[in-house]
Coordinates of C-alpha atoms in Angstrom, one line a residue:
Chain A
M1 CA -10.2 20.4 25.3
S2 CA -10.3 21.9 21.8
V3 CA -9.5 18.7 19.9
S4 CA -12.5 17.0 21.3
T5 CA -14.6 15.2 18.8
P6 CA -18.2 14.5 18.4
D7 CA -20.7 16.0 20.6
K8 CA -22.5 12.8 20.4
A9 CA -20.7 9.5 19.6
A10 CA -22.1 7.4 16.8
T11 CA -23.7 4.0 16.9
V12 CA -22.5 1.4 14.3
E13 CA -24.6 -1.5 13.2
F14 CA -23.7 -4.4 10.9
R15 CA -26.8 -6.1 9.6
S16 CA -26.5 -9.7 8.3
L17 CA -23.5 -8.7 6.2
R18 CA -22.5 -11.3 3.6
R19 CA -19.5 -11.2 1.3
E20 CA -17.9 -13.9 -0.9
F21 CA -14.6 -13.7 -2.7
G22 CA -14.8 -16.3 -5.3
A23 CA -15.1 -19.6 -3.4
T24 CA -14.2 -18.3 0.0
V25 CA -16.9 -16.7 2.2
A26 CA -15.4 -13.8 4.1
L27 CA -18.6 -12.8 5.9
D28 CA -21.4 -15.1 6.5
G29 CA -24.2 -13.1 7.9
L30 CA -22.5 -10.9 10.4
D31 CA -24.7 -9.1 12.9
L32 CA -23.0 -6.7 15.4
T33 CA -23.8 -3.4 17.1
V34 CA -21.2 -1.0 18.4
R35 CA -22.5 1.3 21.1
P36 CA -21.8 5.0 21.0
G37 CA -18.3 5.9 22.4
E38 CA -17.4 2.2 22.7
F39 CA -14.0 0.7 22.0
L40 CA -14.9 -2.6 20.4
A41 CA -12.2 -5.1 19.3
L42 CA -12.8 -7.5 16.5
L43 CA -10.8 -10.6 17.3
G44 CA -10.3 -13.8 15.4
P45 CA -7.9 -15.9 13.5
S46 CA -6.7 -14.7 10.1
G47 CA -9.4 -15.3 7.4
C48 CA -12.3 -14.9 9.9
G49 CA -13.6 -11.8 8.1
K50 CA -12.7 -9.2 10.7
T51 CA -10.8 -7.0 8.4
T52 CA -13.5 -7.3 5.7
A53 CA -16.0 -6.1 8.2
L54 CA -13.9 -3.1 9.1
R55 CA -13.2 -2.3 5.4
M56 CA -17.0 -2.4 4.8
L57 CA -17.5 0.2 7.4
A58 CA -14.7 2.3 5.8
G59 CA -16.3 1.9 2.4
F60 CA -13.5 0.0 0.7
E61 CA -15.5 -3.2 0.4
H62 CA -19.1 -3.7 -0.5
P63 CA -21.4 -6.4 0.9
D64 CA -23.1 -8.9 -1.4
S65 CA -26.1 -8.5 0.9
G66 CA -26.8 -6.8 4.2
A67 CA -26.3 -3.3 5.4
V68 CA -23.9 -1.0 7.4
L69 CA -25.6 1.6 9.5
V70 CA -24.1 4.6 11.3
D71 CA -26.4 6.3 13.7
G72 CA -29.3 4.4 12.2
E73 CA -28.5 5.8 8.7
D74 CA -27.8 3.3 6.0
V75 CA -24.3 4.1 4.6
T76 CA -23.8 0.9 2.5
R77 CA -23.9 2.9 -0.8
V78 CA -22.0 6.0 0.5
P79 CA -18.5 6.2 -1.1
A80 CA -15.5 5.9 1.1
H81 CA -14.6 9.6 1.1
R82 CA -18.0 10.6 2.5
R83 CA -18.1 8.0 5.2
D84 CA -16.8 10.2 7.9
A85 CA -14.6 7.4 9.3
G86 CA -10.9 7.9 10.2
M87 CA -8.7 4.9 9.6
V88 CA -5.3 3.7 10.7
F89 CA -3.8 0.9 8.5
Q90 CA -1.8 -2.1 9.3
S91 CA 1.0 -1.2 6.9
Y92 CA 2.7 2.2 7.1
S93 CA 0.3 4.4 5.1
L94 CA 1.6 7.9 5.5
F95 CA 2.1 9.8 2.3
P96 CA 5.9 9.6 1.7
H97 CA 6.1 12.9 -0.1
L98 CA 4.6 14.9 2.8
D99 CA 6.0 15.8 6.2
A100 CA 4.1 14.9 9.4
V101 CA 2.2 18.2 9.6
D102 CA 1.1 17.9 5.9
N103 CA 0.1 14.3 6.4
V104 CA -2.1 15.2 9.3
A105 CA -3.5 18.2 7.4
F106 CA -4.2 16.2 4.2
G107 CA -7.9 15.6 5.0
L108 CA -8.3 19.3 5.9
R109 CA -6.8 20.2 2.6
M110 CA -9.3 18.0 0.8
R111 CA -12.0 19.9 2.7
K112 CA -10.6 23.2 1.5
V113 CA -9.7 24.4 5.0
R114 CA -7.4 27.5 4.8
T115 CA -3.7 26.9 5.1
G116 CA -3.1 28.6 8.4
E117 CA -6.0 27.0 10.0
R118 CA -5.2 23.5 8.9
R119 CA -1.6 23.7 9.9
A120 CA -2.6 25.0 13.3
R121 CA -5.0 22.1 13.8
A122 CA -2.4 19.6 12.5
A123 CA 0.1 20.9 15.0
E124 CA -2.5 20.5 17.7
L125 CA -3.2 16.9 16.8
L126 CA 0.5 16.1 16.6
D127 CA 0.8 17.5 20.1
L128 CA -2.0 15.2 21.1
V129 CA -0.1 12.1 20.0
G130 CA 3.1 13.4 21.6
L131 CA 4.9 14.3 18.4
G132 CA 4.6 18.1 18.5
D133 CA 8.3 18.5 17.8
K134 CA 8.4 16.2 14.8
G135 CA 6.1 18.1 12.5
E136 CA 8.8 18.8 9.9
R137 CA 9.9 15.2 9.7
F138 CA 9.1 13.1 6.6
P139 CA 7.8 9.6 7.1
H140 CA 11.1 7.9 6.3
Q141 CA 12.7 9.9 9.1
L142 CA 10.2 8.6 11.7
S143 CA 10.3 5.2 13.5
G144 CA 7.5 2.8 13.0
G145 CA 5.7 3.7 16.2
Q146 CA 6.0 7.4 15.4
Q147 CA 4.6 6.8 11.9
Q148 CA 1.5 5.1 13.4
R149 CA 1.1 8.0 15.8
V150 CA 1.0 10.4 12.9
A151 CA -1.4 8.1 11.1
L152 CA -3.6 8.2 14.2
A153 CA -3.5 12.0 14.3
R154 CA -4.3 12.0 10.6
A155 CA -7.3 9.7 11.1
L156 CA -8.6 12.1 13.8
A157 CA -8.0 15.3 11.9
L158 CA -11.5 15.4 10.3
R159 CA -13.3 14.7 13.6
P160 CA -14.7 11.5 12.3
R161 CA -17.7 9.8 13.8
V162 CA -16.0 6.5 13.8
L163 CA -12.3 5.5 14.3
L164 CA -11.2 2.4 12.5
L165 CA -8.0 0.6 13.5
D166 CA -6.8 -2.2 11.2
E167 CA -4.2 -4.1 13.2
P168 CA -2.3 -0.8 13.7
L169 CA 0.3 -2.3 16.1
S170 CA 1.2 -5.5 14.3
A171 CA 4.2 -4.1 12.5
L172 CA 5.7 -2.7 15.6
D173 CA 8.1 -4.3 18.1
A174 CA 6.8 -5.5 21.4
K175 CA 7.7 -2.6 23.6
V176 CA 6.4 0.1 21.3
R177 CA 3.3 -2.0 20.7
L178 CA 2.5 -1.9 24.4
S179 CA 3.0 1.8 25.0
L180 CA 1.1 2.7 21.8
R181 CA -1.9 0.6 22.6
E182 CA -2.2 2.3 26.0
E183 CA -1.9 5.7 24.2
I184 CA -4.6 4.7 21.8
R185 CA -6.9 3.7 24.6
R186 CA -6.2 7.0 26.5
L187 CA -6.9 9.0 23.4
Q188 CA -10.1 7.1 22.6
Q189 CA -11.4 7.6 26.2
E190 CA -10.5 11.3 26.1
L191 CA -12.3 11.9 22.8
G192 CA -15.1 9.5 23.5
I193 CA -15.1 8.4 19.8
T194 CA -16.7 5.1 18.7
T195 CA -13.8 2.9 17.8
L196 CA -13.4 -0.5 16.0
F197 CA -10.1 -2.2 16.5
V198 CA -9.2 -5.3 14.4
T199 CA -6.6 -7.6 15.9
H200 CA -5.7 -11.3 16.0
D201 CA -3.8 -10.8 19.3
Q202 CA -6.2 -11.8 22.1
E203 CA -4.1 -10.2 24.8
E204 CA -4.2 -6.9 22.9
A205 CA -8.0 -7.1 22.5
L206 CA -8.7 -8.1 26.1
S207 CA -6.4 -5.4 27.5
I208 CA -7.8 -2.3 25.8
A209 CA -11.3 -2.9 24.5
D210 CA -14.6 -2.2 26.3
R211 CA -16.1 -5.2 24.5
V212 CA -14.5 -7.9 22.4
A213 CA -16.3 -9.5 19.4
V214 CA -14.8 -12.9 18.6
M215 CA -15.3 -13.9 15.0
R216 CA -15.0 -17.3 13.3
A217 CA -15.5 -18.1 9.6
G218 CA -17.4 -14.9 8.8
Q219 CA -19.7 -15.1 11.8
L220 CA -19.9 -13.6 15.2
E221 CA -19.0 -16.2 17.9
Q222 CA -19.4 -14.1 21.0
C223 CA -19.4 -10.4 21.8
A224 CA -18.8 -9.6 25.5
E225 CA -16.7 -7.7 27.9
P226 CA -13.2 -9.0 28.3
A227 CA -13.8 -10.4 31.8
E228 CA -16.9 -12.3 30.7
L229 CA -15.3 -13.5 27.5
Y230 CA -12.4 -14.9 29.5
G231 CA -14.4 -16.2 32.5
R232 CA -17.5 -17.5 30.7
P233 CA -16.8 -18.2 27.1
A234 CA -20.0 -19.0 25.2
T235 CA -18.4 -21.6 23.0
A236 CA -15.4 -23.9 23.0
F237 CA -13.9 -22.0 20.1
V238 CA -14.0 -18.7 22.1
A239 CA -12.7 -20.6 25.2
E240 CA -9.7 -21.9 23.3
F241 CA -9.0 -18.8 21.2
V242 CA -9.1 -16.4 24.1
G243 CA -6.4 -17.2 26.6
T244 CA -4.9 -20.7 27.3
M245 CA -7.2 -23.6 27.8
S246 CA -6.5 -27.3 28.6
R247 CA -8.9 -30.0 27.7
I248 CA -9.3 -32.7 30.3
P249 CA -11.4 -35.8 29.5
G250 CA -14.5 -36.2 31.8
T251 CA -17.9 -37.9 31.9
V252 CA -21.3 -36.2 32.2
K253 CA -23.6 -38.0 34.7
D254 CA -26.8 -36.5 36.3
D255 CA -26.0 -32.8 35.9
R256 CA -22.5 -33.2 37.1
V257 CA -19.3 -34.0 35.4
E258 CA -16.8 -36.5 36.6
V259 CA -13.3 -35.4 36.1
L260 CA -10.0 -36.2 37.8
G261 CA -11.9 -38.2 40.4
Q262 CA -14.0 -35.1 41.3
R263 CA -17.7 -34.5 40.7
L264 CA -18.2 -30.8 39.6
P265 CA -21.2 -28.8 38.4
F266 CA -20.9 -27.3 34.9
D267 CA -22.0 -24.1 33.1
G268 CA -24.6 -24.2 30.3
Q269 CA -25.8 -27.2 28.3
A270 CA -23.8 -30.4 28.1
P271 CA -23.2 -31.5 24.6
G272 CA -24.9 -34.7 25.6
A273 CA -24.4 -37.3 28.3
G274 CA -21.3 -39.4 28.3
E275 CA -17.8 -38.6 27.2
V276 CA -16.9 -34.9 27.2
D277 CA -13.9 -32.6 27.5
V278 CA -13.6 -30.2 30.5
L279 CA -12.1 -26.9 29.6
V280 CA -9.9 -25.3 32.2
R281 CA -7.7 -22.2 32.5
P282 CA -4.2 -22.8 33.7
E283 CA -4.7 -20.6 36.8
A284 CA -7.6 -22.9 37.8
V285 CA -5.6 -26.1 37.7
R286 CA -3.9 -27.2 40.9
V287 CA -0.8 -29.4 40.8
R288 CA 0.7 -30.9 43.9
A289 CA 3.9 -32.9 44.2
D290 CA 2.9 -36.4 45.2
G291 CA 5.1 -39.4 45.0
S292 CA 2.1 -41.7 44.5
G293 CA 0.4 -39.3 42.0
T294 CA -0.6 -40.6 38.5
A295 CA 0.3 -37.5 36.6
T296 CA 3.9 -36.6 35.5
V297 CA 5.4 -33.2 35.1
V298 CA 6.5 -32.8 31.5
A299 CA 7.9 -29.3 31.5
T300 CA 8.0 -26.1 33.4
A301 CA 8.4 -22.5 32.1
F302 CA 9.2 -19.5 34.3
L303 CA 6.8 -16.6 33.3
G304 CA 7.8 -14.2 36.1
A305 CA 5.0 -14.1 38.7
V306 CA 4.0 -17.6 37.9
V307 CA 5.5 -20.8 36.6
R308 CA 3.6 -22.6 33.9
V309 CA 3.7 -26.3 34.5
T310 CA 2.8 -28.8 31.9
V311 CA 1.6 -32.2 33.3
R312 CA 0.7 -35.4 31.5
L313 CA -2.3 -37.1 33.0
A314 CA -2.7 -40.8 33.5
D315 CA -4.5 -41.2 30.2
G316 CA -1.9 -39.3 28.2
T317 CA -3.6 -35.9 27.8
E318 CA -1.6 -32.8 28.7
A319 CA -2.8 -30.0 30.9
K320 CA -1.2 -26.6 31.7
A321 CA -1.2 -25.1 35.2
D322 CA 0.0 -21.7 36.5
L323 CA 1.5 -22.0 39.9
P324 CA 3.2 -19.5 42.2
A325 CA 7.0 -19.9 42.0
H326 CA 7.4 -21.3 45.5
E327 CA 4.8 -24.0 44.9
A328 CA 6.4 -25.0 41.6
A329 CA 9.9 -25.3 43.2
E330 CA 9.5 -29.0 44.0
L331 CA 7.9 -29.8 40.6
G332 CA 10.8 -30.7 38.4
A333 CA 10.3 -32.3 35.0
G334 CA 9.7 -36.0 35.4
S335 CA 8.4 -35.8 39.0
A336 CA 5.1 -37.4 39.9
A337 CA 2.1 -35.2 40.9
T338 CA -1.6 -35.0 41.6
V339 CA -3.8 -32.7 39.6
S340 CA -7.1 -31.3 40.9
L341 CA -9.7 -28.6 40.1
P342 CA -11.4 -26.1 42.5
E343 CA -15.0 -26.8 43.5
R344 CA -16.5 -24.4 40.9
P345 CA -18.6 -24.8 37.9
V346 CA -16.5 -25.8 34.8
L347 CA -17.1 -25.5 31.1
V348 CA -17.6 -28.7 29.1
A349 CA -17.3 -29.3 25.4
E350 CA -17.7 -32.1 23.0
R351 CA -14.9 -34.6 23.1
A352 CA -12.2 -33.6 20.7
R353 CA -11.6 -36.3 18.1
E354 CA -8.0 -37.1 17.7
Chain O
M1 CA 40.0 -10.5 -3.8
A2 CA 38.2 -7.3 -3.3
R3 CA 41.1 -5.4 -4.6
R4 CA 41.3 -7.4 -7.7
L5 CA 37.6 -6.9 -8.2
N6 CA 38.1 -3.2 -7.9
L7 CA 40.9 -3.3 -10.4
W8 CA 38.6 -5.1 -12.8
R9 CA 35.9 -2.5 -12.4
W10 CA 38.2 0.3 -13.2
A11 CA 39.5 -1.5 -16.3
V12 CA 36.0 -2.1 -17.6
L13 CA 35.0 1.5 -16.8
G14 CA 38.1 2.8 -18.6
L15 CA 37.4 0.6 -21.7
A16 CA 33.8 1.8 -21.8
A17 CA 34.9 5.4 -21.4
L18 CA 37.4 5.1 -24.3
Y19 CA 34.8 3.4 -26.5
F20 CA 32.4 6.4 -26.0
L21 CA 34.8 9.2 -25.6
I22 CA 37.3 8.6 -28.5
P23 CA 34.6 9.0 -31.3
M24 CA 33.2 12.0 -29.5
A25 CA 36.5 13.7 -29.1
A26 CA 37.4 12.9 -32.7
S27 CA 34.1 14.5 -33.9
V28 CA 34.8 17.6 -31.9
L29 CA 38.3 17.8 -33.2
F30 CA 37.1 17.3 -36.7
T31 CA 34.7 20.2 -36.5
V32 CA 37.0 22.8 -34.9
D33 CA 40.3 21.9 -36.6
V34 CA 40.2 23.1 -40.2
P35 CA 43.4 22.2 -42.2
G36 CA 45.5 25.3 -42.8
E37 CA 43.4 27.6 -40.6
G38 CA 44.0 26.2 -37.2
V39 CA 41.2 26.0 -34.5
T40 CA 38.0 27.7 -35.6
F41 CA 34.4 27.6 -34.5
D42 CA 33.1 28.5 -37.9
A43 CA 31.2 25.3 -38.3
Y44 CA 29.2 26.0 -35.2
T45 CA 28.4 29.6 -36.0
Q46 CA 27.2 28.5 -39.4
I47 CA 24.7 26.0 -37.9
V48 CA 22.9 28.6 -35.9
S49 CA 22.5 30.8 -38.9
A50 CA 21.7 27.9 -41.2
D51 CA 18.2 27.6 -42.8
G52 CA 15.8 25.6 -40.7
F53 CA 17.9 25.0 -37.6
L54 CA 15.6 26.8 -35.2
S55 CA 12.4 25.7 -36.8
S56 CA 13.3 22.0 -36.9
L57 CA 14.6 22.1 -33.3
L58 CA 11.4 23.8 -32.2
L59 CA 9.3 21.3 -34.1
S60 CA 11.2 18.4 -32.4
L61 CA 10.7 20.0 -29.0
E62 CA 7.0 20.6 -29.6
L63 CA 6.6 17.0 -30.7
A64 CA 8.4 15.8 -27.7
V65 CA 6.2 17.8 -25.3
A66 CA 3.0 16.6 -27.0
T67 CA 4.2 13.0 -27.0
I68 CA 5.1 13.1 -23.4
A69 CA 1.8 14.6 -22.4
V70 CA -0.3 12.1 -24.5
V71 CA 1.6 9.0 -23.5
L72 CA 1.5 9.8 -19.8
L73 CA -2.2 10.7 -19.8
L74 CA -2.7 7.4 -21.5
T75 CA -0.5 5.1 -19.4
V76 CA -0.6 6.5 -15.9
P77 CA -4.3 6.0 -15.3
A78 CA -4.0 2.6 -17.0
V79 CA -1.2 1.2 -14.9
V80 CA -2.7 2.5 -11.7
A81 CA -6.1 1.0 -12.5
L82 CA -4.3 -2.2 -13.4
R83 CA -2.6 -2.3 -10.0
L84 CA -5.8 -1.5 -8.1
S85 CA -8.5 -3.5 -9.7
A86 CA -7.3 -5.8 -12.5
P87 CA -3.9 -7.3 -11.6
R88 CA -4.7 -10.3 -13.7
L89 CA -4.7 -8.2 -16.9
R90 CA -1.1 -7.1 -16.2
P91 CA 0.5 -9.7 -18.5
V92 CA -1.8 -8.7 -21.3
V93 CA -1.1 -5.0 -21.0
E94 CA 2.6 -5.8 -20.7
I95 CA 2.6 -7.7 -23.9
V96 CA 0.6 -5.0 -25.8
C97 CA 2.9 -2.3 -24.5
S98 CA 6.0 -4.3 -25.6
L99 CA 4.7 -5.0 -29.1
P100 CA 6.2 -1.8 -30.6
L101 CA 9.7 -3.1 -29.7
V102 CA 9.3 -6.1 -32.1
V103 CA 7.8 -4.1 -35.0
P104 CA 10.7 -2.4 -36.8
P105 CA 10.1 1.3 -37.4
I106 CA 10.4 0.8 -41.1
A107 CA 7.4 -1.6 -41.1
F108 CA 5.5 0.6 -38.8
V109 CA 5.9 3.6 -41.0
A110 CA 5.0 1.6 -44.1
G111 CA 1.7 0.8 -42.4
I112 CA 1.1 4.5 -41.6
V113 CA 1.9 5.6 -45.1
T114 CA -0.6 3.0 -46.5
V115 CA -3.3 4.3 -44.2
L116 CA -2.6 7.9 -45.0
K117 CA -2.9 7.1 -48.7
W118 CA -6.0 4.9 -48.4
G119 CA -7.8 7.2 -46.1
P120 CA -8.4 10.3 -48.3
D121 CA -9.3 8.0 -51.3
H122 CA -12.2 6.5 -49.5
L123 CA -13.2 9.3 -47.2
S124 CA -13.0 12.2 -49.6
R125 CA -16.7 13.0 -49.2
T126 CA -16.8 12.8 -45.4
P127 CA -15.6 15.2 -42.7
L128 CA -12.9 12.7 -41.9
F129 CA -11.1 13.8 -45.0
E130 CA -10.3 17.1 -43.2
T131 CA -9.0 15.1 -40.3
F132 CA -6.5 13.3 -42.5
V133 CA -5.3 16.7 -43.9
A134 CA -5.1 18.2 -40.4
V135 CA -3.1 15.3 -39.0
Q136 CA -0.5 15.8 -41.6
N137 CA -0.1 19.6 -41.2
P138 CA 3.7 20.1 -41.7
D139 CA 3.7 22.9 -39.0
F140 CA 2.7 20.4 -36.4
P141 CA 2.3 16.8 -37.7
V142 CA -0.1 15.1 -35.3
V143 CA 0.5 11.9 -37.1
L144 CA 4.1 11.9 -35.8
V145 CA 2.8 12.4 -32.2
I146 CA 0.6 9.4 -32.7
A147 CA 3.5 7.3 -34.0
Y148 CA 5.8 8.4 -31.3
V149 CA 3.3 7.6 -28.6
V150 CA 3.1 4.0 -29.9
M151 CA 6.9 3.8 -30.1
A152 CA 7.4 5.2 -26.6
L153 CA 4.9 2.9 -25.0
P154 CA 7.3 0.1 -24.1
F155 CA 9.7 2.4 -22.3
V156 CA 7.1 4.4 -20.6
Y157 CA 5.2 1.4 -19.4
R158 CA 8.4 -0.2 -18.0
A159 CA 9.5 3.0 -16.2
L160 CA 6.0 3.4 -14.6
D161 CA 5.8 -0.2 -13.7
A162 CA 9.1 -0.1 -11.9
G163 CA 8.0 3.1 -10.1
L164 CA 4.7 1.6 -9.0
R165 CA 6.5 -1.5 -7.6
A166 CA 8.1 0.7 -5.0
V167 CA 4.8 2.3 -3.9
D168 CA 1.9 0.6 -2.0
V169 CA -0.7 2.2 -4.3
R170 CA -3.7 0.5 -2.7
T171 CA -2.9 1.7 0.8
L172 CA -2.0 5.2 -0.4
V173 CA -5.3 5.5 -2.2
E174 CA -7.3 4.1 0.7
A175 CA -5.6 6.4 3.2
A176 CA -6.4 9.3 1.0
R177 CA -10.0 8.2 0.5
S178 CA -10.5 7.8 4.2
C179 CA -9.2 11.4 4.6
G180 CA -12.0 12.6 2.4
A181 CA -10.3 12.6 -1.0
S182 CA -12.4 11.6 -4.0
W183 CA -10.9 9.2 -6.6
P184 CA -9.3 11.8 -8.8
Q185 CA -8.0 13.7 -5.8
A186 CA -6.5 10.6 -4.3
L187 CA -4.7 9.9 -7.6
V188 CA -3.3 13.4 -8.1
R189 CA -2.6 14.2 -4.4
A190 CA -1.4 10.9 -3.0
V191 CA -0.2 8.6 -5.8
L192 CA 1.3 10.9 -8.5
P193 CA 3.7 12.8 -6.2
N194 CA 5.2 9.4 -5.2
L195 CA 5.6 8.4 -8.8
R196 CA 7.7 11.5 -9.5
G197 CA 10.8 9.5 -10.2
A198 CA 9.0 7.1 -12.5
L199 CA 7.3 9.9 -14.4
L200 CA 10.6 11.7 -14.9
N201 CA 12.2 8.5 -16.2
A202 CA 9.4 8.0 -18.6
S203 CA 9.6 11.6 -19.8
F204 CA 13.4 11.3 -20.2
L205 CA 13.1 8.2 -22.4
T206 CA 10.3 9.7 -24.5
L207 CA 12.2 13.0 -24.9
A208 CA 15.4 11.2 -26.1
L209 CA 13.3 9.0 -28.4
V210 CA 11.5 11.9 -30.1
L211 CA 14.7 14.0 -30.5
G212 CA 16.6 11.2 -32.1
E213 CA 13.8 9.6 -34.2
F214 CA 14.6 9.7 -37.9
T215 CA 13.0 6.8 -39.9
V216 CA 9.3 7.6 -39.4
A217 CA 9.7 11.4 -39.7
R218 CA 11.8 11.2 -42.8
L219 CA 9.7 8.6 -44.6
L220 CA 6.5 10.6 -43.9
G221 CA 8.2 13.7 -45.3
F222 CA 8.5 15.9 -42.2
E223 CA 11.6 17.7 -41.0
P224 CA 12.2 17.6 -37.3
F225 CA 15.7 18.1 -35.9
A226 CA 17.1 14.6 -36.7
V227 CA 16.0 14.8 -40.3
W228 CA 17.3 18.3 -40.7
I229 CA 20.7 17.2 -39.4
Y230 CA 20.8 14.5 -42.1
D231 CA 19.7 17.0 -44.8
V232 CA 22.4 19.5 -43.8
G233 CA 25.0 16.8 -43.6
G234 CA 24.6 15.9 -47.2
S235 CA 26.0 19.2 -48.3
Q236 CA 28.8 19.9 -45.8
A237 CA 30.6 17.1 -44.0
Q238 CA 32.2 19.3 -41.4
M239 CA 29.0 21.0 -40.5
S240 CA 27.0 17.8 -40.3
V241 CA 29.4 16.5 -37.7
A242 CA 29.2 19.8 -35.8
V243 CA 25.4 19.5 -35.8
S244 CA 25.6 16.0 -34.4
V245 CA 27.9 17.2 -31.6
L246 CA 25.5 20.0 -31.0
S247 CA 22.5 17.8 -30.9
L248 CA 24.2 15.6 -28.4
L249 CA 24.8 18.7 -26.2
V250 CA 21.2 19.9 -26.7
T251 CA 19.8 16.5 -25.6
W252 CA 22.1 16.5 -22.6
A253 CA 21.1 20.0 -21.6
L254 CA 17.4 19.1 -21.9
L255 CA 17.8 16.0 -19.9
L256 CA 19.7 17.8 -17.2
A257 CA 17.1 20.6 -17.2
L258 CA 14.4 18.0 -16.7
A259 CA 16.3 16.3 -13.9
G260 CA 16.9 19.6 -12.3
A261 CA 13.2 20.5 -12.4
G262 CA 12.1 17.2 -11.1
G263 CA 14.8 16.4 -8.6
R264 CA 14.4 19.6 -6.6
D265 CA 12.7 17.9 -3.7
R266 CA 15.0 15.1 -3.0
T267 CA 13.7 14.3 0.5
A268 CA 10.4 13.4 -1.0
S269 CA 11.6 11.0 -3.6
S270 CA 14.1 9.0 -1.5
R271 CA 12.5 6.7 1.0
G272 CA 14.5 5.3 3.9

């Protein structure tokens, strides 16, 4: 296909990036490598430095120390307009005085491409994002989703080596967000372009990225494929940030952890013998109606395929469990129940102080 | 309730219209109705042939164009830079730009006169002496442009500031930069077109200010349009009023022309 981009996708490396804004440390020694053609999501709570990292790659921020490398070449001092990185912004960033075609062709105009040629390429790119018939529209005549599509086409117009997406979906409503993120993924795979995607929405990150890098307080917490990140989180922070996690108190004794009356093996290092919290996903928690059980159902929420049941354990901690609808039928709020875990290794973390 | 409010609005509008229209209508009537001769447009035909009409009008227009160019070149980069990199300096710039409002023109011109007198005395042996002479060239008094730039600052700053408020300058610049535009290109191609309305407003205000300015020009001894009107009026009452009416029409025509030139592309300036 003629719109295809780089013959060879680029590698991006962040090397011990550090950046302070006054008293706050936005990046505290970030090391991260993005593989060629990879779709990498930068995920983290607000203020974790993910946007700062992206803006450093775009050339809008400069590190206090450290380096940004594209294909092994240090671009830390290269000005933004020579970075060869297409960017889609969080806020609507189309030029209000230009129609869709001219917006997409803006970069080509800056490169002094002839009028006919650049309009043809712009039209081609608009077709690619499914807006071939909206070329004459001005930004204020387009919906939010359409504006972001045009912005995407604009970012791809110069055949950049890297595509940067700074929470491009966060201003859109749920339905548009879903369809556009699938579209972004499709385009990215079609073009094979190295892509960085900043988001604070873990579902979004897990569903479209090849790998997800979870950041916290300016540092990389874990970078792994979605399934691994979800199934085997490296730290308690990742475990609780990605997906839903319940903490159930347990005790570590001889390489096993005692929890809910069961003795289970655990992954990784224990934070020390004695009192710990066992981290469990709701789909791994089993709840059975049991008149003599010590746990009490606090609430149930119907989520479609499953029912999320919140139970209060004997010691007062609350745990969440996802059950098939037919199993949850007899678990009304207030009924007694027994909670158990499957015989699989679990994740343990230091006891949370409350 | 709504109906009563509506009635009020019309009443106020009517009163305001009377307040403005009656004097204007009276002026027009005075100029065309000569006692004993009936309606005649002699006063107006005399103006056009009067000495200095065209030259003073042209001078005023030249001054206006120069002032608009200088004041925009000065303030536009300043306010954009202020927004992008030094938002904390905004109050300072705002106060500096508002200062001309509190200095009465008469005090301002007194200061200029002092400097113009002092300069040549002390600099007579330096090339700066020539500068002082050139600045006061009666064919194109640069000193008036300088004075008008200062006087227009408060209006221009406010107009631009209001315009910038409606535009996300940072995102526009960054979007342009990521599309391969250098700093100046980003400014000219991405930001300025979206400030069109604000630039027009600033130009309007400056144009109106320069065309109507009297004190400074008169006291420095130059004769742009406003001063010429005054000079003519001294000799012939009817003609001076005719000139006022005409100057009003000229100003309107110019403003309309400016609006027409700037407002051609309405789709671009109105954002939904």
